[in-house]
Amino acid sequence: MNRLHHKTALITGGGAGIGAATAFVFCQEGAAVTLVDFNAEFLNRTIQAIQEKLPDAKVNGFTANVENEAQAVAAVQHCLDAYGGLDILINNAAMRNYSKMADAKPEEWLTMVSVNLIGSANYCRAALPALRRSGTGCIVNVSSAHALVGRKGMGIYDATKAAQLAMTRTLAFEEAVHGVRVNAVCPGSTLTDFHIGRATSKGKSVEQLKIERSHNSVIGRWASPEEIAWPILWLASSEASFITATTLMADGGISAM
C-alpha cells in the first residue's frame, strides 16, 4: 500500500471501466486523483463509490471532452488548484467505431482520431509543464492489444491505438531529458460496463458474453478492469523508475497466439 503516497494523478475516461478501476487503485495506494470524463453522471458515481469504500481518499472530478484543447488545459489547472502539482497522467479516454475499413467515411476517421489520438495529445501538452516540475513525472497511455494484433470490424479504433504507441515512444525520447517517463499498456478483452451494456442491448446475457471470449487469449477469459489497473499502477509507481518507451501487453496472451 501507499505506492503512490504524496503523488497526484489525472486520469481521463475516469467515469467507468478501466479508468474508474485505476482511480480506485490509485486512491487505495495513496494518490490524490482528478478524474476527467465527458459523462458527469458516471463521473459522480465513480467518485461516490471510491469515497464510500475509501473515506480518506482524495478524489475529485472534472467534466470535459478530451478532444477539446481548452478543456484539457482547464482540467489540468483544476488538478493543480486542488492538489498543488501533477505527477502522473493516465490517458485512458477513448471511443469505439465498428465500421469496416472499406465502408468507413472520412468523418468517422476524423471523429476517432480527435478523441483517441488528439485527445491524448491534448492532455500530454497540457500536463507536461507540471510533470516536468514533478521530477518523477510519468505518462501511461492506455492503448489496446489490437494496436498490434489484427482482427475484423474495428479498424479505425485499432489504427488510432497503434498511433498512440508511436506517440508513446517518441514522447518518451523527447521527455527523458526532463525526467518524464512515458509508457503504454495494451489491454486485451476487458469486461467493462460498456461491453455488458452493449451485449444486453442485443439480448445477450453476461454469461453468453463471457463464453464468446473464451478462445480469444491464452488465459481464455475476459480481464476485469482491475486486472488492467494494476499494471497501470506499476508503470506509474517508482518501482518502474527505469521503464520508459515501453509497451506492456496486459492481454492474457492474445499477442502470443
Coordinates of N, CA and C in Angstrom, one line a residue:
M1 N 0.8 -1.2 0.0 CA 0.0 0.0 0.0 C 0.9 1.3 0.0
N2 N 0.3 2.4 -0.3 CA 1.0 3.7 -0.3 C 2.1 3.8 -1.4
R3 N 1.9 3.0 -2.5 CA 2.9 3.1 -3.5 C 2.9 4.4 -4.2
L4 N 1.8 5.2 -4.1 CA 1.7 6.5 -4.7 C 1.5 7.6 -3.7
H5 N 2.0 7.3 -2.5 CA 1.9 8.3 -1.4 C 2.5 9.6 -1.8
H6 N 1.8 10.7 -1.6 CA 2.2 12.1 -2.0 C 2.3 12.3 -3.5
K7 N 1.7 11.4 -4.3 CA 1.6 11.6 -5.7 C 0.2 12.1 -6.1
T8 N 0.2 12.9 -7.2 CA -1.0 13.4 -7.7 C -1.2 12.9 -9.2
A9 N -2.4 12.4 -9.5 CA -2.7 11.8 -10.8 C -3.9 12.4 -11.4
L10 N -3.9 12.5 -12.8 CA -5.1 12.9 -13.6 C -5.3 11.7 -14.5
I11 N -6.6 11.2 -14.5 CA -7.0 10.1 -15.3 C -8.1 10.5 -16.2
T12 N -7.9 10.4 -17.5 CA -9.0 10.7 -18.4 C -9.9 9.4 -18.6
G13 N -11.1 9.6 -19.0 CA -12.0 8.4 -19.1 C -12.2 7.8 -17.8
G14 N -12.3 8.6 -16.7 CA -12.3 8.1 -15.4 C -13.7 7.7 -14.8
G15 N -14.7 7.9 -15.6 CA -16.1 7.7 -15.2 C -16.5 6.3 -15.0
A16 N -15.8 5.4 -15.7 CA -16.2 4.0 -15.7 C -15.1 3.1 -16.2
G17 N -15.3 1.8 -16.2 CA -14.4 0.8 -16.8 C -13.0 0.9 -16.2
I18 N -12.0 0.8 -17.1 CA -10.6 0.8 -16.7 C -10.2 2.1 -16.0
G19 N -10.7 3.2 -16.4 CA -10.4 4.5 -15.8 C -10.9 4.5 -14.3
A20 N -12.1 4.0 -14.1 CA -12.6 4.0 -12.8 C -11.9 3.0 -11.9
A21 N -11.5 1.9 -12.4 CA -10.8 0.9 -11.6 C -9.4 1.4 -11.3
T22 N -8.8 2.1 -12.2 CA -7.5 2.7 -12.0 C -7.5 3.8 -10.9
A23 N -8.6 4.6 -11.0 CA -8.8 5.6 -9.9 C -8.9 5.0 -8.5
F24 N -9.6 3.9 -8.4 CA -9.8 3.3 -7.1 C -8.4 2.8 -6.6
V25 N -7.7 2.1 -7.5 CA -6.4 1.5 -7.1 C -5.4 2.6 -6.7
F26 N -5.4 3.7 -7.5 CA -4.5 4.8 -7.2 C -4.9 5.4 -5.8
C27 N -6.2 5.7 -5.6 CA -6.6 6.2 -4.3 C -6.2 5.3 -3.1
Q28 N -6.4 4.0 -3.4 CA -6.0 3.0 -2.4 C -4.5 3.0 -2.1
E29 N -3.7 3.4 -3.1 CA -2.3 3.4 -2.9 C -1.8 4.8 -2.5
G30 N -2.7 5.7 -2.2 CA -2.3 6.9 -1.6 C -2.2 8.2 -2.4
A31 N -2.6 8.0 -3.7 CA -2.6 9.2 -4.6 C -3.8 10.1 -4.4
A32 N -3.6 11.4 -4.8 CA -4.7 12.3 -4.9 C -5.0 12.3 -6.4
V33 N -6.3 12.2 -6.7 CA -6.7 11.9 -8.1 C -7.7 12.8 -8.6
T34 N -7.5 13.3 -9.8 CA -8.5 14.1 -10.6 C -9.0 13.2 -11.7
L35 N -10.3 13.0 -11.8 CA -10.9 12.2 -12.9 C -11.5 13.1 -13.9
V36 N -11.3 12.8 -15.1 CA -11.9 13.6 -16.2 C -12.8 12.6 -17.1
D37 N -14.0 13.1 -17.4 CA -14.9 12.3 -18.2 C -15.9 13.2 -18.8
F38 N -16.4 12.9 -20.0 CA -17.5 13.7 -20.6 C -18.8 13.5 -19.9
N39 N -19.0 12.4 -19.2 CA -20.3 12.0 -18.6 C -20.3 12.3 -17.2
A40 N -20.9 13.4 -16.8 CA -20.9 13.9 -15.4 C -21.6 12.9 -14.5
E41 N -22.6 12.2 -14.9 CA -23.3 11.2 -14.1 C -22.3 10.1 -13.7
F42 N -21.6 9.5 -14.7 CA -20.7 8.4 -14.5 C -19.5 8.9 -13.6
L43 N -19.1 10.1 -13.8 CA -18.0 10.7 -13.0 C -18.4 10.8 -11.6
N44 N -19.6 11.3 -11.3 CA -20.0 11.5 -9.9 C -20.2 10.1 -9.2
R45 N -20.8 9.2 -10.0 CA -21.0 7.9 -9.4 C -19.7 7.2 -9.0
T46 N -18.7 7.3 -9.9 CA -17.4 6.7 -9.6 C -16.7 7.4 -8.4
I47 N -16.8 8.7 -8.3 CA -16.2 9.4 -7.1 C -16.9 9.0 -5.9
Q48 N -18.2 8.9 -5.9 CA -19.0 8.5 -4.7 C -18.6 7.1 -4.3
A49 N -18.5 6.2 -5.3 CA -18.2 4.8 -5.0 C -16.8 4.7 -4.3
I50 N -15.8 5.5 -4.8 CA -14.5 5.5 -4.2 C -14.5 6.0 -2.8
Q51 N -15.3 7.1 -2.6 CA -15.3 7.7 -1.2 C -16.1 6.8 -0.2
E52 N -17.0 6.0 -0.7 CA -17.7 5.1 0.2 C -16.8 4.0 0.7
K53 N -15.9 3.5 -0.3 CA -15.0 2.4 0.1 C -13.7 2.9 0.8
L54 N -13.3 4.1 0.4 CA -12.1 4.7 0.9 C -12.4 6.1 1.4
P55 N -12.9 6.2 2.6 CA -13.4 7.5 3.2 C -12.3 8.6 3.2
D56 N -11.1 8.2 3.3 CA -10.0 9.2 3.3 C -9.4 9.5 1.9
A57 N -10.0 9.0 0.9 CA -9.5 9.2 -0.5 C -9.6 10.7 -0.9
K58 N -8.5 11.1 -1.6 CA -8.5 12.4 -2.2 C -8.9 12.3 -3.7
V59 N -10.1 12.6 -4.0 CA -10.5 12.4 -5.4 C -11.5 13.5 -5.8
N60 N -11.4 14.0 -7.0 CA -12.3 15.0 -7.5 C -12.5 14.7 -9.0
G61 N -13.5 15.4 -9.6 CA -13.8 15.2 -11.0 C -13.9 16.5 -11.8
F62 N -13.7 16.4 -13.1 CA -13.8 17.5 -14.0 C -14.4 17.0 -15.3
T63 N -15.6 17.6 -15.6 CA -16.3 17.2 -16.8 C -15.7 17.8 -18.1
A64 N -15.3 17.0 -19.0 CA -14.7 17.6 -20.2 C -14.7 16.5 -21.3
N65 N -14.7 17.0 -22.6 CA -14.4 16.2 -23.8 C -13.0 16.3 -24.1
V66 N -12.3 15.1 -24.2 CA -10.8 15.2 -24.3 C -10.4 15.8 -25.6
E67 N -11.2 15.8 -26.7 CA -10.7 16.4 -27.9 C -10.7 18.0 -27.8
N68 N -11.2 18.5 -26.8 CA -11.3 20.0 -26.6 C -10.0 20.4 -25.9
E69 N -9.2 21.2 -26.6 CA -7.9 21.6 -26.1 C -8.0 22.5 -24.8
A70 N -8.9 23.4 -24.9 CA -9.1 24.4 -23.8 C -9.6 23.7 -22.6
Q71 N -10.4 22.7 -22.7 CA -10.9 21.9 -21.6 C -9.8 21.1 -21.0
A72 N -8.9 20.6 -21.8 CA -7.7 19.9 -21.3 C -6.9 20.8 -20.4
V73 N -6.6 22.0 -20.8 CA -5.9 22.9 -20.1 C -6.6 23.2 -18.7
A74 N -7.9 23.4 -18.8 CA -8.7 23.7 -17.6 C -8.7 22.5 -16.6
A75 N -8.8 21.3 -17.2 CA -8.8 20.1 -16.3 C -7.4 20.0 -15.6
V76 N -6.3 20.2 -16.2 CA -5.0 20.2 -15.6 C -4.9 21.2 -14.5
Q77 N -5.4 22.4 -14.8 CA -5.4 23.5 -13.9 C -6.3 23.2 -12.7
H78 N -7.4 22.5 -12.9 CA -8.3 22.1 -11.8 C -7.5 21.2 -10.9
C79 N -6.7 20.3 -11.4 CA -5.9 19.4 -10.6 C -4.9 20.1 -9.8
L80 N -4.2 21.0 -10.5 CA -3.1 21.8 -9.8 C -3.7 22.7 -8.7
D81 N -4.9 23.3 -8.9 CA -5.5 24.1 -7.9 C -5.9 23.2 -6.7
A82 N -6.3 22.0 -7.0 CA -6.8 21.2 -5.9 C -5.6 20.6 -5.1
Y83 N -4.6 20.2 -5.8 CA -3.5 19.4 -5.1 C -2.1 20.0 -5.2
G84 N -2.0 21.0 -5.9 CA -0.7 21.7 -5.9 C 0.4 21.2 -6.9
G85 N 0.1 20.2 -7.6 CA 1.0 19.6 -8.5 C 0.4 18.5 -9.3
L86 N 1.2 17.9 -10.2 CA 0.8 16.8 -11.0 C 2.0 15.9 -11.3
D87 N 1.9 14.6 -10.9 CA 3.0 13.7 -11.1 C 2.7 12.6 -12.2
I88 N 1.4 12.3 -12.4 CA 1.0 11.1 -13.2 C -0.1 11.5 -14.1
L89 N 0.0 11.2 -15.4 CA -1.1 11.4 -16.3 C -1.4 10.0 -16.9
I90 N -2.7 9.6 -16.8 CA -3.2 8.4 -17.5 C -4.1 8.8 -18.6
N91 N -3.7 8.6 -19.8 CA -4.6 8.8 -21.0 C -5.4 7.6 -21.3
N92 N -6.6 7.5 -20.8 CA -7.4 6.3 -20.9 C -8.7 6.6 -21.7
A93 N -9.1 7.8 -21.9 CA -10.4 8.1 -22.6 C -10.3 7.6 -24.0
A94 N -11.3 7.0 -24.5 CA -11.4 6.5 -25.9 C -12.8 6.3 -26.4
M95 N -13.0 6.3 -27.7 CA -14.3 5.9 -28.2 C -14.1 4.8 -29.2
R96 N -15.2 4.1 -29.6 CA -15.1 3.0 -30.5 C -15.8 3.2 -31.8
N97 N -15.5 2.5 -32.8 CA -16.2 2.5 -34.1 C -16.1 1.1 -34.7
Y98 N -17.3 0.7 -35.2 CA -17.4 -0.7 -35.7 C -17.5 -0.8 -37.2
S99 N -17.2 0.3 -37.9 CA -17.3 0.2 -39.4 C -16.2 -0.6 -40.0
K100 N -16.5 -1.3 -41.1 CA -15.5 -2.0 -41.8 C -14.6 -1.0 -42.5
M101 N -13.3 -1.3 -42.7 CA -12.4 -0.3 -43.3 C -12.9 0.1 -44.7
A102 N -13.5 -0.8 -45.4 CA -13.9 -0.4 -46.8 C -15.1 0.5 -46.8
D103 N -15.8 0.6 -45.7 CA -17.0 1.4 -45.6 C -16.8 2.7 -44.8
A104 N -15.8 2.8 -44.0 CA -15.6 3.9 -43.1 C -15.4 5.2 -43.9
K105 N -16.2 6.2 -43.5 CA -16.2 7.5 -44.1 C -15.1 8.4 -43.5
P106 N -14.7 9.4 -44.2 CA -13.7 10.3 -43.6 C -14.1 10.9 -42.3
E107 N -15.4 11.3 -42.1 CA -15.8 11.9 -40.9 C -15.7 10.9 -39.7
E108 N -15.8 9.6 -40.0 CA -15.7 8.6 -38.9 C -14.2 8.6 -38.5
W109 N -13.3 8.6 -39.4 CA -11.9 8.7 -39.1 C -11.5 9.9 -38.3
L110 N -12.0 11.0 -38.7 CA -11.7 12.3 -38.0 C -12.2 12.3 -36.6
T111 N -13.4 11.7 -36.4 CA -14.0 11.7 -35.0 C -13.2 10.8 -34.1
M112 N -12.8 9.6 -34.6 CA -12.0 8.7 -33.8 C -10.6 9.3 -33.5
V113 N -10.0 9.9 -34.5 CA -8.6 10.5 -34.3 C -8.7 11.6 -33.3
S114 N -9.8 12.4 -33.4 CA -9.9 13.6 -32.5 C -10.0 13.2 -31.0
V115 N -10.6 12.0 -30.7 CA -10.7 11.5 -29.4 C -9.5 10.7 -29.0
N116 N -9.3 9.6 -29.7 CA -8.3 8.6 -29.3 C -6.9 9.0 -29.4
L117 N -6.6 9.9 -30.4 CA -5.2 10.4 -30.6 C -5.0 11.8 -30.2
I118 N -5.7 12.7 -30.8 CA -5.6 14.1 -30.4 C -6.0 14.4 -29.0
G119 N -7.0 13.6 -28.5 CA -7.3 13.7 -27.1 C -6.2 13.5 -26.1
S120 N -5.4 12.4 -26.4 CA -4.2 12.1 -25.6 C -3.2 13.2 -25.8
A121 N -3.0 13.6 -27.0 CA -2.0 14.7 -27.2 C -2.4 16.0 -26.5
N122 N -3.7 16.3 -26.4 CA -4.1 17.5 -25.7 C -3.7 17.4 -24.2
Y123 N -3.9 16.3 -23.6 CA -3.6 16.1 -22.2 C -2.1 16.0 -21.9
C124 N -1.4 15.4 -22.8 CA 0.1 15.4 -22.7 C 0.6 16.9 -22.7
R125 N 0.2 17.6 -23.7 CA 0.6 19.0 -23.9 C 0.3 19.9 -22.7
A126 N -1.0 19.7 -22.2 CA -1.4 20.5 -21.0 C -0.7 20.1 -19.8
A127 N -0.4 18.8 -19.6 CA 0.2 18.3 -18.4 C 1.7 18.4 -18.3
L128 N 2.4 18.4 -19.4 CA 3.8 18.3 -19.4 C 4.6 19.3 -18.5
P129 N 4.2 20.6 -18.6 CA 4.9 21.6 -17.7 C 4.9 21.1 -16.2
A130 N 3.7 20.7 -15.7 CA 3.6 20.2 -14.3 C 4.4 18.9 -14.1
L131 N 4.3 18.0 -15.1 CA 5.0 16.7 -15.0 C 6.5 16.9 -15.0
R132 N 7.0 17.9 -15.7 CA 8.4 18.2 -15.7 C 8.8 18.7 -14.4
R133 N 8.0 19.6 -13.8 CA 8.3 20.1 -12.4 C 8.3 19.1 -11.4
S134 N 7.6 18.0 -11.6 CA 7.5 17.0 -10.6 C 8.8 16.3 -10.2
G135 N 9.6 16.1 -11.3 CA 10.9 15.5 -11.1 C 10.8 14.0 -11.2
T136 N 9.6 13.4 -11.1 CA 9.3 12.0 -11.3 C 8.1 11.8 -12.1
G137 N 7.8 12.7 -13.0 CA 6.6 12.7 -13.8 C 6.5 11.5 -14.7
C138 N 5.3 11.0 -14.9 CA 5.1 9.9 -15.9 C 3.8 10.0 -16.6
I139 N 3.7 9.4 -17.7 CA 2.5 9.3 -18.5 C 2.3 7.8 -18.9
V140 N 1.1 7.3 -18.7 CA 0.7 6.0 -19.2 C -0.4 6.1 -20.1
N141 N -0.2 5.7 -21.4 CA -1.2 5.7 -22.4 C -1.9 4.4 -22.5
V142 N -3.2 4.3 -22.4 CA -3.9 3.1 -22.4 C -4.3 2.8 -23.9
S143 N -3.6 1.9 -24.5 CA -3.8 1.6 -25.9 C -4.7 0.3 -26.0
S144 N -4.3 -0.6 -26.8 CA -5.1 -1.9 -27.0 C -4.2 -3.0 -27.5
A145 N -4.4 -4.2 -27.1 CA -3.7 -5.3 -27.7 C -3.9 -5.3 -29.2
H146 N -5.0 -4.8 -29.7 CA -5.3 -4.8 -31.1 C -4.6 -3.7 -31.9
A147 N -3.8 -2.9 -31.2 CA -2.8 -2.0 -31.8 C -1.8 -2.8 -32.5
L148 N -1.6 -4.0 -32.1 CA -0.5 -4.9 -32.6 C -1.1 -6.2 -33.2
V149 N -2.3 -6.6 -32.8 CA -2.8 -7.9 -33.3 C -4.1 -7.6 -34.1
G150 N -4.1 -8.0 -35.4 CA -5.2 -7.8 -36.3 C -6.5 -8.5 -35.9
R151 N -7.6 -7.9 -36.4 CA -8.9 -8.5 -36.2 C -9.9 -7.8 -37.2
K152 N -11.1 -8.3 -37.3 CA -12.1 -7.7 -38.1 C -13.0 -6.7 -37.3
G153 N -13.4 -5.7 -38.0 CA -14.5 -4.9 -37.5 C -14.2 -3.6 -36.7
M154 N -13.0 -3.4 -36.3 CA -12.7 -2.2 -35.5 C -11.4 -1.5 -36.0
G155 N -11.3 -1.5 -37.3 CA -10.0 -1.0 -38.0 C -9.7 0.4 -37.6
I156 N -10.6 1.3 -37.5 CA -10.3 2.7 -37.2 C -9.8 2.8 -35.7
Y157 N -10.5 2.2 -34.8 CA -10.1 2.1 -33.4 C -8.7 1.6 -33.3
D158 N -8.4 0.5 -33.9 CA -7.1 -0.2 -33.8 C -6.0 0.7 -34.4
A159 N -6.3 1.4 -35.5 CA -5.3 2.3 -36.1 C -5.0 3.4 -35.2
T160 N -6.0 4.0 -34.5 CA -5.7 5.1 -33.6 C -4.9 4.6 -32.4
K161 N -5.2 3.4 -32.0 CA -4.4 2.8 -30.8 C -3.0 2.5 -31.2
A162 N -2.8 2.1 -32.4 CA -1.4 1.8 -32.9 C -0.6 3.1 -33.0
A163 N -1.3 4.2 -33.4 CA -0.7 5.5 -33.5 C -0.3 6.0 -32.1
Q164 N -1.1 5.6 -31.1 CA -0.9 6.0 -29.7 C 0.5 5.4 -29.2
L165 N 0.8 4.2 -29.7 CA 2.0 3.6 -29.3 C 3.2 4.3 -29.9
A166 N 3.1 4.8 -31.2 CA 4.2 5.5 -31.8 C 4.4 6.8 -31.0
M167 N 3.3 7.5 -30.6 CA 3.3 8.7 -29.9 C 4.0 8.5 -28.5
T168 N 3.7 7.3 -27.9 CA 4.3 7.0 -26.6 C 5.8 6.9 -26.7
R169 N 6.3 6.2 -27.8 CA 7.8 6.0 -27.9 C 8.5 7.4 -28.2
T170 N 7.9 8.2 -29.1 CA 8.5 9.5 -29.4 C 8.5 10.4 -28.2
L171 N 7.4 10.5 -27.5 CA 7.3 11.3 -26.4 C 8.3 10.9 -25.3
A172 N 8.5 9.6 -25.1 CA 9.5 9.1 -24.1 C 10.9 9.6 -24.5
F173 N 11.2 9.6 -25.7 CA 12.6 10.1 -26.1 C 12.7 11.6 -25.9
E174 N 11.6 12.3 -26.2 CA 11.7 13.8 -26.1 C 11.7 14.2 -24.7
E175 N 11.0 13.5 -23.8 CA 10.8 14.0 -22.4 C 11.8 13.4 -21.4
A176 N 12.6 12.4 -21.8 CA 13.6 11.8 -20.9 C 14.5 12.9 -20.3
V177 N 14.9 13.9 -21.1 CA 15.8 14.9 -20.6 C 15.1 15.7 -19.5
H178 N 13.8 15.7 -19.4 CA 13.0 16.4 -18.4 C 12.6 15.5 -17.2
G179 N 13.1 14.3 -17.3 CA 12.7 13.3 -16.2 C 11.3 12.8 -16.2
V180 N 10.7 12.9 -17.4 CA 9.3 12.3 -17.5 C 9.4 11.0 -18.3
R181 N 8.8 9.9 -17.7 CA 8.7 8.6 -18.3 C 7.4 8.5 -19.0
V182 N 7.4 7.8 -20.2 CA 6.2 7.6 -21.0 C 6.1 6.2 -21.4
N183 N 5.0 5.5 -21.0 CA 4.8 4.1 -21.4 C 3.4 3.9 -21.8
A184 N 3.1 2.7 -22.3 CA 1.8 2.3 -22.8 C 1.4 1.0 -22.2
V185 N 0.1 0.8 -21.9 CA -0.4 -0.5 -21.6 C -1.4 -0.9 -22.7
C186 N -1.3 -2.2 -23.1 CA -2.2 -2.7 -24.1 C -3.1 -3.7 -23.6
P187 N -4.3 -3.3 -23.1 CA -5.3 -4.3 -22.6 C -5.8 -5.3 -23.7
G188 N -6.1 -6.5 -23.3 CA -6.9 -7.4 -24.1 C -8.4 -7.2 -23.8
S189 N -9.1 -8.2 -24.1 CA -10.6 -8.1 -23.8 C -10.9 -7.9 -22.3
T190 N -11.5 -6.8 -22.0 CA -11.7 -6.4 -20.7 C -13.2 -6.2 -20.5
L191 N -13.8 -6.8 -19.5 CA -15.2 -6.9 -19.3 C -15.6 -5.6 -18.5
T192 N -16.0 -4.6 -19.2 CA -16.4 -3.3 -18.6 C -17.9 -3.2 -18.7
D193 N -18.4 -2.2 -18.0 CA -19.9 -1.9 -18.1 C -20.3 -1.6 -19.6
F194 N -19.4 -1.0 -20.3 CA -19.7 -0.7 -21.7 C -20.0 -2.0 -22.5
H195 N -19.2 -3.0 -22.4 CA -19.4 -4.2 -23.1 C -20.6 -5.0 -22.6
I196 N -20.8 -4.9 -21.3 CA -22.0 -5.6 -20.7 C -23.3 -4.9 -21.3
G197 N -23.3 -3.5 -21.3 CA -24.5 -2.8 -21.7 C -24.7 -3.0 -23.2
R198 N -23.6 -3.1 -24.0 CA -23.8 -3.3 -25.4 C -24.3 -4.7 -25.7
A199 N -23.9 -5.7 -24.9 CA -24.3 -7.1 -25.1 C -25.8 -7.3 -24.7
T200 N -26.2 -6.7 -23.6 CA -27.5 -6.8 -23.1 C -28.5 -6.1 -24.0
S201 N -28.1 -5.0 -24.6 CA -29.0 -4.3 -25.6 C -29.3 -5.2 -26.8
K202 N -28.4 -6.2 -27.0 CA -28.6 -7.2 -28.1 C -29.2 -8.5 -27.7
G203 N -29.6 -8.5 -26.4 CA -30.3 -9.7 -25.9 C -29.4 -10.7 -25.4
K204 N -28.1 -10.4 -25.2 CA -27.1 -11.4 -24.7 C -27.0 -11.3 -23.2
S205 N -26.8 -12.4 -22.5 CA -26.5 -12.4 -21.1 C -25.0 -12.2 -20.9
V206 N -24.7 -11.9 -19.7 CA -23.3 -11.7 -19.3 C -22.5 -13.1 -19.5
E207 N -23.2 -14.2 -19.2 CA -22.6 -15.5 -19.3 C -22.3 -15.8 -20.8
Q208 N -23.2 -15.4 -21.7 CA -23.0 -15.6 -23.1 C -21.8 -14.8 -23.6
L209 N -21.8 -13.6 -23.1 CA -20.7 -12.7 -23.4 C -19.3 -13.2 -23.0
K210 N -19.3 -13.8 -21.9 CA -18.0 -14.4 -21.4 C -17.6 -15.5 -22.2
I211 N -18.5 -16.4 -22.7 CA -18.2 -17.5 -23.5 C -17.6 -17.1 -24.8
E212 N -18.1 -16.0 -25.4 CA -17.6 -15.5 -26.7 C -16.1 -15.2 -26.7
R213 N -15.5 -14.9 -25.5 CA -14.1 -14.6 -25.5 C -13.3 -15.7 -24.9
S214 N -13.8 -16.9 -24.7 CA -13.1 -18.0 -24.1 C -12.0 -18.5 -24.9
H215 N -11.9 -18.2 -26.2 CA -10.8 -18.7 -27.0 C -10.0 -17.5 -27.6
N216 N -10.2 -16.3 -27.0 CA -9.5 -15.1 -27.5 C -8.2 -14.8 -26.9
S217 N -7.8 -15.6 -26.0 CA -6.5 -15.4 -25.3 C -5.9 -16.7 -24.8
V218 N -4.7 -16.7 -24.4 CA -4.1 -17.9 -23.8 C -4.8 -18.3 -22.5
I219 N -5.1 -17.2 -21.7 CA -5.8 -17.4 -20.4 C -7.2 -17.9 -20.6
G220 N -7.9 -17.4 -21.7 CA -9.2 -17.9 -22.1 C -10.3 -17.3 -21.4
R221 N -10.2 -16.0 -21.1 CA -11.3 -15.3 -20.4 C -11.1 -13.8 -20.6
W222 N -12.1 -13.0 -20.2 CA -12.0 -11.6 -20.2 C -11.1 -11.2 -19.0
A223 N -10.5 -10.1 -19.0 CA -9.9 -9.4 -17.9 C -11.0 -8.6 -17.1
S224 N -10.8 -8.5 -15.9 CA -11.6 -7.5 -15.1 C -10.9 -6.1 -15.3
P225 N -11.6 -5.0 -15.1 CA -10.9 -3.7 -15.2 C -9.7 -3.6 -14.2
E226 N -9.9 -4.2 -13.0 CA -8.9 -4.1 -12.0 C -7.6 -4.8 -12.5
E227 N -7.7 -5.8 -13.3 CA -6.5 -6.5 -13.8 C -5.7 -5.7 -14.8
I228 N -6.3 -4.7 -15.3 CA -5.6 -3.7 -16.2 C -5.1 -2.5 -15.3
A229 N -5.8 -2.2 -14.3 CA -5.4 -1.1 -13.4 C -4.1 -1.4 -12.7
W230 N -3.9 -2.6 -12.3 CA -2.7 -3.0 -11.6 C -1.4 -2.8 -12.4
P231 N -1.4 -3.2 -13.7 CA -0.2 -2.9 -14.5 C 0.0 -1.4 -14.7
I232 N -1.1 -0.6 -14.8 CA -1.0 0.8 -14.9 C -0.4 1.4 -13.7
L233 N -0.8 0.9 -12.5 CA -0.3 1.4 -11.3 C 1.2 1.1 -11.2
W234 N 1.7 -0.1 -11.6 CA 3.1 -0.4 -11.6 C 3.9 0.6 -12.4
L235 N 3.4 0.8 -13.7 CA 4.2 1.7 -14.5 C 4.2 3.1 -14.0
A236 N 3.2 3.5 -13.2 CA 3.1 4.9 -12.6 C 3.9 5.0 -11.4
S237 N 4.3 3.9 -10.8 CA 5.0 3.9 -9.5 C 6.5 4.0 -9.6
S238 N 7.2 4.2 -8.5 CA 8.6 4.3 -8.5 C 9.3 2.9 -8.8
E239 N 8.5 1.9 -8.7 CA 9.0 0.5 -9.0 C 9.4 0.4 -10.5
A240 N 8.8 1.3 -11.3 CA 9.1 1.2 -12.8 C 10.0 2.4 -13.2
S241 N 10.8 2.9 -12.2 CA 11.6 4.1 -12.5 C 12.6 4.0 -13.6
F242 N 12.9 2.8 -14.1 CA 13.8 2.6 -15.2 C 13.1 2.1 -16.4
I243 N 11.8 2.3 -16.4 CA 11.0 1.8 -17.5 C 10.4 3.0 -18.3
T244 N 10.7 3.2 -19.5 CA 10.2 4.2 -20.4 C 10.2 3.7 -21.9
A245 N 9.3 4.3 -22.7 CA 9.2 4.0 -24.1 C 8.8 2.5 -24.3
T246 N 8.1 2.0 -23.3 CA 7.8 0.5 -23.3 C 6.3 0.3 -23.5
T247 N 5.9 -0.8 -24.2 CA 4.5 -1.2 -24.4 C 4.4 -2.5 -23.6
L248 N 3.5 -2.4 -22.6 CA 3.2 -3.6 -21.7 C 1.9 -4.2 -22.1
M249 N 2.0 -5.5 -22.5 CA 0.9 -6.2 -23.0 C 0.2 -6.9 -21.8
A250 N -1.0 -6.3 -21.5 CA -1.8 -6.8 -20.4 C -3.0 -7.5 -21.1
D251 N -2.7 -8.5 -21.9 CA -3.7 -9.0 -22.9 C -4.1 -10.5 -22.7
G252 N -3.6 -11.1 -21.6 CA -3.9 -12.5 -21.4 C -3.3 -13.4 -22.4
G253 N -2.3 -12.9 -23.2 CA -1.6 -13.7 -24.2 C -2.2 -13.6 -25.6
I254 N -3.1 -12.7 -25.9 CA -3.6 -12.5 -27.2 C -2.4 -12.3 -28.2
S255 N -1.5 -11.5 -27.9 CA -0.4 -11.2 -28.8 C 0.6 -12.4 -29.0
A256 N 0.4 -13.4 -28.2 CA 1.3 -14.6 -28.4 C 0.6 -15.7 -29.2
M257 N -0.7 -15.5 -29.6 CA -1.4 -16.6 -30.3 C -1.2 -16.6 -31.8

